Coordinates of N, CA and C in Angstrom, one line a residue:
M28 N -121.9 203.2 159.3 CA -122.7 202.2 158.6 C -122.8 202.5 157.2
E29 N -123.2 203.8 156.8 CA -123.3 204.2 155.4 C -122.0 204.1 154.7
L30 N -120.9 204.4 155.3 CA -119.6 204.4 154.6 C -119.3 202.9 154.3
A31 N -119.6 202.0 155.1 CA -119.4 200.6 154.8 C -120.2 200.1 153.7
N32 N -121.5 200.6 153.6 CA -122.4 200.2 152.5 C -121.8 200.8 151.2
A33 N -121.3 202.0 151.3 CA -120.8 202.7 150.0 C -119.6 201.9 149.5
K34 N -118.7 201.5 150.4 CA -117.5 200.7 150.0 C -118.0 199.4 149.4
A35 N -119.0 198.7 150.0 CA -119.5 197.4 149.5 C -120.1 197.6 148.1
I36 N -120.8 198.7 147.9 CA -121.4 198.9 146.6 C -120.3 199.2 145.5
I37 N -119.3 200.0 145.9 CA -118.1 200.2 145.0 C -117.4 199.0 144.7
M38 N -117.1 198.1 145.6 CA -116.4 196.9 145.4 C -117.3 196.0 144.5
A39 N -118.6 195.9 144.7 CA -119.5 195.0 143.9 C -119.5 195.6 142.5
G40 N -119.6 196.9 142.3 CA -119.7 197.4 141.0 C -118.4 197.2 140.2
C41 N -117.3 197.3 140.9 CA -116.0 197.0 140.2 C -115.9 195.5 139.9
A42 N -116.3 194.6 140.7 CA -116.3 193.2 140.5 C -117.2 192.8 139.3
I43 N -118.4 193.4 139.3 CA -119.3 193.1 138.1 C -118.7 193.6 136.8
G44 N -118.2 194.9 136.9 CA -117.6 195.4 135.7 C -116.4 194.6 135.2
A45 N -115.5 194.1 136.1 CA -114.4 193.3 135.7 C -114.8 192.0 135.1
G46 N -115.8 191.4 135.7 CA -116.4 190.2 135.1 C -116.9 190.4 133.7
L47 N -117.6 191.5 133.5 CA -118.2 191.7 132.2 C -117.1 192.1 131.2
S48 N -116.1 192.8 131.6 CA -115.0 193.1 130.7 C -114.2 191.9 130.3
L49 N -114.1 190.9 131.1 CA -113.3 189.7 130.8 C -114.1 188.8 129.9
I50 N -115.4 189.0 129.6 CA -116.1 188.3 128.6 C -115.6 188.6 127.2
A51 N -114.9 189.7 127.1 CA -114.3 190.1 125.8 C -113.4 189.1 125.3
G52 N -112.9 188.2 126.1 CA -112.0 187.2 125.6 C -112.7 186.1 124.7
I53 N -114.0 186.0 124.8 CA -114.7 185.0 124.0 C -114.6 185.2 122.5
G54 N -114.8 186.5 122.1 CA -114.9 186.8 120.7 C -113.6 186.5 120.0
P55 N -112.4 187.0 120.5 CA -111.2 186.6 119.8 C -110.9 185.2 119.7
G56 N -111.3 184.4 120.7 CA -111.1 183.0 120.7 C -111.9 182.3 119.6
I57 N -113.1 182.7 119.5 CA -114.0 182.1 118.4 C -113.4 182.6 117.0
G58 N -113.1 183.9 116.9 CA -112.7 184.4 115.6 C -111.4 183.8 115.2
E59 N -110.4 183.6 116.1 CA -109.1 183.1 115.7 C -109.3 181.6 115.3
G60 N -110.1 180.9 116.1 CA -110.3 179.5 115.7 C -110.9 179.3 114.3
Y61 N -111.9 180.2 114.0 CA -112.5 180.2 112.7 C -111.5 180.5 111.6
A62 N -110.6 181.5 111.9 CA -109.6 181.9 110.9 C -108.6 180.8 110.6
V63 N -108.2 180.2 111.7 CA -107.2 179.1 111.5 C -107.8 177.9 110.8
G64 N -109.0 177.6 111.1 CA -109.7 176.5 110.3 C -109.8 176.8 108.8
K65 N -110.2 178.1 108.5 CA -110.3 178.4 107.1 C -108.9 178.5 106.4
A66 N -107.9 178.9 107.2 CA -106.5 178.9 106.6 C -106.1 177.4 106.3
C67 N -106.4 176.5 107.2 CA -106.0 175.1 107.0 C -106.8 174.6 105.7
E68 N -108.0 175.0 105.6 CA -108.8 174.6 104.4 C -108.1 175.1 103.1
A69 N -107.7 176.4 103.2 CA -107.1 177.0 102.0 C -105.8 176.4 101.6
I70 N -105.0 176.1 102.7 CA -103.7 175.4 102.4 C -103.9 174.0 101.9
G71 N -105.0 173.3 102.4 CA -105.3 172.0 101.9 C -105.7 172.0 100.4
R72 N -106.4 173.0 100.0 CA -106.8 173.1 98.6 C -105.7 173.5 97.7
Q73 N -104.9 174.5 98.1 CA -103.8 175.0 97.3 C -102.5 175.1 98.2
P74 N -101.8 174.0 98.3 CA -100.6 174.0 99.1 C -99.5 175.0 98.7
E75 N -99.5 175.4 97.5 CA -98.4 176.3 97.0 C -98.6 177.7 97.6
C76 N -99.8 178.1 98.1 CA -100.0 179.4 98.7 C -99.9 179.4 100.2
K77 N -99.2 178.4 100.7 CA -99.0 178.3 102.2 C -98.4 179.5 102.8
G78 N -97.4 180.1 102.3 CA -96.7 181.2 102.9 C -97.6 182.5 103.0
S79 N -98.3 182.8 101.9 CA -99.2 184.0 101.9 C -100.4 183.8 102.8
V80 N -101.0 182.6 102.8 CA -102.1 182.3 103.7 C -101.7 182.4 105.2
T81 N -100.6 181.8 105.5 CA -100.1 181.8 106.9 C -99.8 183.2 107.4
S82 N -99.1 184.0 106.6 CA -98.8 185.3 107.1 C -100.0 186.2 107.2
T83 N -101.0 186.1 106.3 CA -102.2 186.8 106.4 C -103.0 186.4 107.7
M84 N -103.0 185.0 107.9 CA -103.7 184.5 109.1 C -103.1 185.0 110.4
I85 N -101.8 185.0 110.4 CA -101.1 185.4 111.7 C -101.4 186.9 111.9
M86 N -101.4 187.7 110.9 CA -101.7 189.2 111.0 C -103.1 189.4 111.5
G87 N -104.1 188.6 110.9 CA -105.5 188.7 111.4 C -105.7 188.3 112.8
C88 N -105.0 187.2 113.2 CA -105.1 186.7 114.6 C -104.5 187.7 115.6
A89 N -103.4 188.4 115.2 CA -102.8 189.4 116.1 C -103.7 190.6 116.2
I90 N -104.4 191.0 115.2 CA -105.3 192.1 115.3 C -106.5 191.8 116.1
A91 N -107.1 190.5 115.9 CA -108.2 190.1 116.6 C -107.9 189.9 118.1
E92 N -106.7 189.6 118.4 CA -106.3 189.4 119.8 C -106.3 190.7 120.7
T93 N -106.2 191.8 120.0 CA -106.1 193.1 120.7 C -107.4 193.3 121.5
T94 N -108.5 192.9 121.0 CA -109.8 193.0 121.7 C -109.8 192.3 123.0
G95 N -109.3 191.1 123.0 CA -109.2 190.3 124.2 C -108.2 190.9 125.2
I96 N -107.1 191.4 124.7 CA -106.1 192.1 125.6 C -106.7 193.3 126.2
Y97 N -107.5 194.1 125.4 CA -108.1 195.3 126.0 C -109.1 195.0 127.1
G98 N -109.9 193.9 126.9 CA -110.8 193.5 127.9 C -110.1 193.0 129.1
F99 N -109.0 192.3 129.0 CA -108.2 191.8 130.1 C -107.6 192.9 130.9
V100 N -107.1 193.9 130.2 CA -106.5 195.1 130.9 C -107.5 195.8 131.7
M101 N -108.7 196.0 131.0 CA -109.8 196.7 131.7 C -110.2 196.0 133.0
G102 N -110.3 194.6 132.9 CA -110.7 193.8 134.0 C -109.7 194.0 135.1
L103 N -108.4 193.9 134.8 CA -107.4 194.1 135.8 C -107.5 195.5 136.5
L104 N -107.7 196.5 135.7 CA -107.8 197.9 136.2 C -109.0 198.0 137.2
L105 N -110.1 197.4 136.8 CA -111.3 197.5 137.6 C -111.1 196.7 138.9
M106 N -110.4 195.6 138.9 CA -110.2 194.8 140.1 C -109.2 195.4 141.0
L107 N -108.1 195.9 140.5 CA -107.0 196.3 141.3 C -106.9 197.8 141.5
L108 N -107.2 198.7 140.6 CA -107.0 200.1 140.7 C -108.2 200.9 141.0
A109 N -109.3 200.6 140.4 CA -110.5 201.4 140.5 C -111.1 201.4 142.0
P110 N -111.1 200.3 142.7 CA -111.7 200.3 144.0 C -111.0 201.3 144.9
N111 N -109.6 201.3 144.8 CA -108.8 202.2 145.7 C -109.1 203.7 145.3
L112 N -109.3 204.0 144.0 CA -109.5 205.3 143.6 C -110.9 205.8 144.1
F113 N -111.9 205.0 144.0 CA -113.2 205.4 144.4 C -113.4 205.4 145.9
I114 N -112.8 204.5 146.6 CA -112.9 204.4 148.1 C -112.1 205.6 148.7
G115 N -111.0 205.9 148.1 CA -110.2 207.0 148.6 C -110.9 208.4 148.5
K116 N -111.9 208.5 147.7 CA -112.7 209.8 147.6 C -113.8 209.8 148.6
L117 N -114.1 208.8 149.3 CA -115.2 208.8 150.3 C -114.8 209.5 151.6

């Protein structure tokens, strides 16, 4: 009975941790949307600087996206790998 409870607690902890780590996708989405909006404003004001604004925006979006990717990878690891590691030690 206690072993089953320990497995349930491990699975619940991994599920909660995975859910919390996937919240990391909210920040990059908001940040990238804001950056693209400001880039469109800048291009609208000065169309001749389109190339430099676009390249800077794409670089910033790529860097901001890494946060979401790290959270996604952590969520996958917590859902798929961590329960087997912890339960295997019981």
